[in-house]
Amino acid sequence: MSLAQIIANLPALVVAIPLLLSPVAAMIPVAGLAWMLAVIGSGAAFLCALLLQGAVTGGESFSYFLGSWPPPWGIEFVVDAPSAFTVLVMSGLAFVTTLFARTALLAEIAEADAGKAYAAWLLACGGLSGLVMTGDVFNLFVFLEISALSSVILIALGAGRDRRALIAGYNYLVIGAVGATLYVIGVGFIYAVTGSLNMADLAGRIPEVPQTTVVMVGFGFMMAGILVKAAIFPVHVWLPAAYAFAPSAVSSLLAAIATKAALYVMARIIFDIFAGMPDMTGFALQFVLVPLALGGIFVGTILAIYENDIKKLLAFSSVAQIGYIALAFGVSTTAGIAAGFIHIGNHAMIKGGLFVAVSAYAVLLGRRINLTQMTGLGRRMPITTTAFLICGLSLVGLPLTAGFISKLYLVRALLEAEMIIILGLVLASSALSVAYLWKIVEVLWKPAADHAPVREAPALYLPLWILAIGNLWFGVAPAPLVDAAMRAAMQLTGGM
Amino acid sequence: MIGPVAQILESWNYLVVIALMMGGLFIVISQNNLVKKLVGLAIFQTSVFIFYISVGKMAGGTAPILTDGPETLYSNPLPHVLILTAIVVGVATTALGLALVLRIHAAFGSIEDDEVLAMKAEAAEPRARRGGDMGDAV
């Protein structure tokens, strides 16, 4: 097979490889082998995503027709700057978290369940990638449910350690299913007036539809469903419990990639499918998304300040960070959308790193951890804690870290759009986020009462430091990330 | 001339869909019992299936099979195909939900939302020790 042929099939492979390896992993009784398979699956997907990113750097885009049926009749997978960027971020983080999953996952679930756990893990990775690649609105619903159901299984696996994981999984299942069904209702309305399900085809047909009310209702339902999946305030309620009670390895995977796919889909819906109705989307962004994003930023940050369970604290912080991404999209200029994509990439690295570090603590402490149990861990586990700190500073947005670049571009976009009040609120919330980080840091370096010997977990060093160095690297040399995000944003706004 | 009554009669399929949809969603939100919540969810999803199928139906249309007659009126098959997929997803969701409810019952001894939430406060015990009180709540 020639290189061109391989590249032509990459869009399908990036999704198909994890999905196909998943049932194989389920049948393997040996935990180590199943893990190897998961590493191979996510690694191959990452490689495909890298090649795809390389293929779109020139600004071109191409698509893959599933079963060779041409769109708009068949389902197509679209590779353009936004989808290639998002799938690269997600598969990269999925690969790194899979690398460390072996130690962390086995610490929390029975060895006999490991094969099935990796099967659900691969399904989640494949489903989330599919969500990003697909160019068909109904196919998107199917991937939404594949990733949601497999995430529920992964979250509920935490029951071996804390039975409340079952409740968290159940609640995510019900809330997620309602969200996905709302999305399908929206698709139904749009299909009824356009007769099409293909995104590119829809973008052309929607402006010509005379029944604008139906289009508005459809848009509203689709957005409502995606807001649930992206955990935008106030429909974020499933997220904190899900992240807190899931096994730590699962928390890292979900925190790094799960909501990112939904945020990407949100951008697609607003700036691509409904680009032809700028009045409607503009109204939705200005009066719905931006206020909700600001609400999420403040509620998430304040709840994080008062939270004592470290995983729940990070989950609340995720709610706030998702708010920043949604806010950036809400600015809706090219600079704003680019800032959103930059933060999708950076936040995946930041939260992935923080949760991996927490997993390292959890492997040693052997339970869910609240802050008092972490007292003095900084002195006893300096290597892990340093990486944790780097990611934490990046979360706050200290210069020379990736988080600073995110904030910089967000602030610049807000200035450009002359949204000064919102800019002030963003800066205030950043200052608040220092409070909860400081709370953790203080505990970590406080002298511990008991000096029980705590071994470091060297197996987790590699993925942890990949993410920590990633945070520094993209803080000092952000050009590749920023360029890719800019291209993505320009491609989305180009059609407007 | 279409009066309001005739208009309602003409779009009765949408009324059925709306009634089922709101009923299902209300059950999901208001019910305390975890199984009944799933029943509500299933009704909610089914209402959407009916919405798709009734949108695709043409009055007097037949199955979309190619015939010699040039002007055969046929129903749009695509929504039906989509809903086949959605039904599969719905079944998977319900099955996984029920499996979780079983595990919740084994772990907490109850499938009432408020009772389970009240138990959250106490320290979590391993599942095995609590297997004995199965069957009490059902």
PDB file of N, CA and C in Angstrom, chain A residues 41-88:
ATOM      1  N   GLY A  41      -3.322  -0.044  20.924  1.00  0.00           N
ATOM      2  CA  GLY A  41      -4.485   0.593  20.312  1.00  0.00           C
ATOM      3  C   GLY A  41      -4.415   2.101  20.389  1.00  0.00           C
ATOM      4  N   SER A  42      -4.147   2.615  21.592  1.00  0.00           N
ATOM      5  CA  SER A  42      -4.150   4.069  21.730  1.00  0.00           C
ATOM      6  C   SER A  42      -2.918   4.668  21.067  1.00  0.00           C
ATOM      7  N   GLY A  43      -1.794   3.922  21.089  1.00  0.00           N
ATOM      8  CA  GLY A  43      -0.580   4.399  20.422  1.00  0.00           C
ATOM      9  C   GLY A  43      -0.782   4.498  18.919  1.00  0.00           C
ATOM     10  N   ALA A  44      -1.418   3.466  18.330  1.00  0.00           N
ATOM     11  CA  ALA A  44      -1.658   3.485  16.885  1.00  0.00           C
ATOM     12  C   ALA A  44      -2.589   4.633  16.525  1.00  0.00           C
ATOM     13  N   ALA A  45      -3.600   4.859  17.376  1.00  0.00           N
ATOM     14  CA  ALA A  45      -4.525   5.961  17.107  1.00  0.00           C
ATOM     15  C   ALA A  45      -3.787   7.296  17.164  1.00  0.00           C
ATOM     16  N   PHE A  46      -2.871   7.408  18.128  1.00  0.00           N
ATOM     17  CA  PHE A  46      -2.087   8.635  18.269  1.00  0.00           C
ATOM     18  C   PHE A  46      -1.237   8.868  17.028  1.00  0.00           C
ATOM     19  N   LEU A  47      -0.612   7.776  16.545  1.00  0.00           N
ATOM     20  CA  LEU A  47       0.209   7.871  15.336  1.00  0.00           C
ATOM     21  C   LEU A  47      -0.646   8.340  14.156  1.00  0.00           C
ATOM     22  N   CYS A  48      -1.822   7.742  14.009  1.00  0.00           N
ATOM     23  CA  CYS A  48      -2.730   8.147  12.923  1.00  0.00           C
ATOM     24  C   CYS A  48      -3.068   9.629  13.039  1.00  0.00           C
ATOM     25  N   ALA A  49      -3.349  10.063  14.279  1.00  0.00           N
ATOM     26  CA  ALA A  49      -3.733  11.463  14.481  1.00  0.00           C
ATOM     27  C   ALA A  49      -2.574  12.393  14.129  1.00  0.00           C
ATOM     28  N   LEU A  50      -1.340  11.968  14.468  1.00  0.00           N
ATOM     29  CA  LEU A  50      -0.163  12.778  14.115  1.00  0.00           C
ATOM     30  C   LEU A  50      -0.054  12.922  12.606  1.00  0.00           C
ATOM     31  N   LEU A  51      -0.215  11.804  11.892  1.00  0.00           N
ATOM     32  CA  LEU A  51      -0.125  11.849  10.433  1.00  0.00           C
ATOM     33  C   LEU A  51      -1.227  12.720   9.846  1.00  0.00           C
ATOM     34  N   LEU A  52      -2.425  12.628  10.452  1.00  0.00           N
ATOM     35  CA  LEU A  52      -3.538  13.451   9.966  1.00  0.00           C
ATOM     36  C   LEU A  52      -3.234  14.928  10.145  1.00  0.00           C
ATOM     37  N   GLN A  53      -2.688  15.258  11.322  1.00  0.00           N
ATOM     38  CA  GLN A  53      -2.341  16.653  11.589  1.00  0.00           C
ATOM     39  C   GLN A  53      -1.330  17.133  10.556  1.00  0.00           C
ATOM     40  N   GLY A  54      -0.351  16.248  10.250  1.00  0.00           N
ATOM     41  CA  GLY A  54       0.633  16.597   9.236  1.00  0.00           C
ATOM     42  C   GLY A  54      -0.021  16.835   7.883  1.00  0.00           C
ATOM     43  N   ALA A  55      -1.063  16.055   7.602  1.00  0.00           N
ATOM     44  CA  ALA A  55      -1.696  16.149   6.285  1.00  0.00           C
ATOM     45  C   ALA A  55      -2.516  17.415   6.110  1.00  0.00           C
ATOM     46  N   VAL A  56      -2.929  18.039   7.219  1.00  0.00           N
ATOM     47  CA  VAL A  56      -3.768  19.239   7.061  1.00  0.00           C
ATOM     48  C   VAL A  56      -3.013  20.531   7.338  1.00  0.00           C
ATOM     49  N   THR A  57      -1.694  20.448   7.607  1.00  0.00           N
ATOM     50  CA  THR A  57      -0.966  21.676   7.952  1.00  0.00           C
ATOM     51  C   THR A  57      -1.032  22.696   6.827  1.00  0.00           C
ATOM     52  N   GLY A  58      -1.132  22.234   5.602  1.00  0.00           N
ATOM     53  CA  GLY A  58      -1.179  23.179   4.482  1.00  0.00           C
ATOM     54  C   GLY A  58      -2.520  23.876   4.350  1.00  0.00           C
ATOM     55  N   GLY A  59      -3.470  23.560   5.225  1.00  0.00           N
ATOM     56  CA  GLY A  59      -4.773  24.207   5.152  1.00  0.00           C
ATOM     57  C   GLY A  59      -5.780  23.424   4.334  1.00  0.00           C
ATOM     58  N   GLU A  60      -5.351  22.281   3.757  1.00  0.00           N
ATOM     59  CA  GLU A  60      -6.318  21.508   2.988  1.00  0.00           C
ATOM     60  C   GLU A  60      -7.116  20.611   3.920  1.00  0.00           C
ATOM     61  N   SER A  61      -8.216  20.107   3.437  1.00  0.00           N
ATOM     62  CA  SER A  61      -8.979  19.155   4.227  1.00  0.00           C
ATOM     63  C   SER A  61      -9.464  18.057   3.294  1.00  0.00           C
ATOM     64  N   PHE A  62      -9.647  16.888   3.843  1.00  0.00           N
ATOM     65  CA  PHE A  62     -10.174  15.792   3.025  1.00  0.00           C
ATOM     66  C   PHE A  62     -11.100  14.950   3.867  1.00  0.00           C
ATOM     67  N   SER A  63     -11.840  14.096   3.181  1.00  0.00           N
ATOM     68  CA  SER A  63     -12.797  13.302   3.949  1.00  0.00           C
ATOM     69  C   SER A  63     -12.773  11.859   3.469  1.00  0.00           C
ATOM     70  N   TYR A  64     -13.266  11.000   4.333  1.00  0.00           N
ATOM     71  CA  TYR A  64     -13.250   9.569   4.076  1.00  0.00           C
ATOM     72  C   TYR A  64     -14.693   9.103   4.005  1.00  0.00           C
ATOM     73  N   PHE A  65     -15.056   8.419   2.920  1.00  0.00           N
ATOM     74  CA  PHE A  65     -16.438   7.967   2.776  1.00  0.00           C
ATOM     75  C   PHE A  65     -16.543   6.557   3.333  1.00  0.00           C
ATOM     76  N   LEU A  66     -17.289   6.378   4.415  1.00  0.00           N
ATOM     77  CA  LEU A  66     -17.441   5.047   4.994  1.00  0.00           C
ATOM     78  C   LEU A  66     -18.224   4.170   4.020  1.00  0.00           C
ATOM     79  N   GLY A  67     -17.669   2.993   3.724  1.00  0.00           N
ATOM     80  CA  GLY A  67     -18.313   2.088   2.790  1.00  0.00           C
ATOM     81  C   GLY A  67     -18.351   2.642   1.377  1.00  0.00           C
ATOM     82  N   SER A  68     -17.520   3.646   1.106  1.00  0.00           N
ATOM     83  CA  SER A  68     -17.434   4.279  -0.216  1.00  0.00           C
ATOM     84  C   SER A  68     -18.737   4.921  -0.684  1.00  0.00           C
ATOM     85  N   TRP A  69     -19.683   5.134   0.216  1.00  0.00           N
ATOM     86  CA  TRP A  69     -20.892   5.869  -0.171  1.00  0.00           C
ATOM     87  C   TRP A  69     -20.581   7.350  -0.120  1.00  0.00           C
ATOM     88  N   PRO A  70     -20.762   8.049  -1.248  1.00  0.00           N
ATOM     89  CA  PRO A  70     -20.431   9.481  -1.220  1.00  0.00           C
ATOM     90  C   PRO A  70     -21.460  10.256  -0.394  1.00  0.00           C
ATOM     91  N   PRO A  71     -21.039  11.307   0.309  1.00  0.00           N
ATOM     92  CA  PRO A  71     -22.001  12.165   0.996  1.00  0.00           C
ATOM     93  C   PRO A  71     -22.807  12.926  -0.044  1.00  0.00           C
ATOM     94  N   PRO A  72     -23.992  13.419   0.240  1.00  0.00           N
ATOM     95  CA  PRO A  72     -24.641  13.420   1.560  1.00  0.00           C
ATOM     96  C   PRO A  72     -25.373  12.128   1.902  1.00  0.00           C
ATOM     97  N   TRP A  73     -25.292  11.080   1.020  1.00  0.00           N
ATOM     98  CA  TRP A  73     -26.048   9.861   1.339  1.00  0.00           C
ATOM     99  C   TRP A  73     -25.306   9.018   2.362  1.00  0.00           C
ATOM    100  N   GLY A  74     -24.007   8.882   2.157  1.00  0.00           N
ATOM    101  CA  GLY A  74     -23.230   8.063   3.078  1.00  0.00           C
ATOM    102  C   GLY A  74     -22.714   8.892   4.240  1.00  0.00           C
ATOM    103  N   ILE A  75     -22.068   8.190   5.174  1.00  0.00           N
ATOM    104  CA  ILE A  75     -21.450   8.884   6.305  1.00  0.00           C
ATOM    105  C   ILE A  75     -20.021   9.207   5.919  1.00  0.00           C
ATOM    106  N   GLU A  76     -19.598  10.441   6.169  1.00  0.00           N
ATOM    107  CA  GLU A  76     -18.205  10.758   5.895  1.00  0.00           C
ATOM    108  C   GLU A  76     -17.486  11.146   7.177  1.00  0.00           C
ATOM    109  N   PHE A  77     -16.195  10.849   7.208  1.00  0.00           N
ATOM    110  CA  PHE A  77     -15.332  11.329   8.278  1.00  0.00           C
ATOM    111  C   PHE A  77     -14.553  12.508   7.727  1.00  0.00           C
ATOM    112  N   VAL A  78     -14.621  13.644   8.398  1.00  0.00           N
ATOM    113  CA  VAL A  78     -14.011  14.854   7.858  1.00  0.00           C
ATOM    114  C   VAL A  78     -12.710  15.151   8.589  1.00  0.00           C
ATOM    115  N   VAL A  79     -11.658  15.331   7.809  1.00  0.00           N
ATOM    116  CA  VAL A  79     -10.385  15.749   8.392  1.00  0.00           C
ATOM    117  C   VAL A  79     -10.102  17.162   7.933  1.00  0.00           C
ATOM    118  N   ASP A  80     -10.245  18.118   8.848  1.00  0.00           N
ATOM    119  CA  ASP A  80      -9.825  19.474   8.531  1.00  0.00           C
ATOM    120  C   ASP A  80      -9.099  20.004   9.754  1.00  0.00           C
ATOM    121  N   ALA A  81      -8.725  21.265   9.742  1.00  0.00           N
ATOM    122  CA  ALA A  81      -7.885  21.768  10.830  1.00  0.00           C
ATOM    123  C   ALA A  81      -8.519  21.568  12.214  1.00  0.00           C
ATOM    124  N   PRO A  82      -9.804  21.929  12.424  1.00  0.00           N
ATOM    125  CA  PRO A  82     -10.346  21.736  13.781  1.00  0.00           C
ATOM    126  C   PRO A  82     -10.399  20.278  14.220  1.00  0.00           C
ATOM    127  N   SER A  83     -10.853  19.382  13.336  1.00  0.00           N
ATOM    128  CA  SER A  83     -11.007  17.996  13.786  1.00  0.00           C
ATOM    129  C   SER A  83      -9.641  17.337  13.962  1.00  0.00           C
ATOM    130  N   ALA A  84      -8.691  17.648  13.068  1.00  0.00           N
ATOM    131  CA  ALA A  84      -7.360  17.050  13.215  1.00  0.00           C
ATOM    132  C   ALA A  84      -6.699  17.509  14.506  1.00  0.00           C
ATOM    133  N   PHE A  85      -6.865  18.780  14.828  1.00  0.00           N
ATOM    134  CA  PHE A  85      -6.275  19.314  16.058  1.00  0.00           C
ATOM    135  C   PHE A  85      -6.863  18.616  17.281  1.00  0.00           C
ATOM    136  N   THR A  86      -8.202  18.562  17.336  1.00  0.00           N
ATOM    137  CA  THR A  86      -8.846  17.989  18.520  1.00  0.00           C
ATOM    138  C   THR A  86      -8.517  16.507  18.654  1.00  0.00           C
ATOM    139  N   VAL A  87      -8.542  15.790  17.544  1.00  0.00           N
ATOM    140  CA  VAL A  87      -8.294  14.349  17.644  1.00  0.00           C
ATOM    141  C   VAL A  87      -6.837  14.100  18.030  1.00  0.00           C
ATOM    142  N   LEU A  88      -5.949  14.988  17.627  1.00  0.00           N
ATOM    143  CA  LEU A  88      -4.539  14.821  18.030  1.00  0.00           C
ATOM    144  C   LEU A  88      -4.396  15.027  19.537  1.00  0.00           C
TER     145      LEU A  88
END
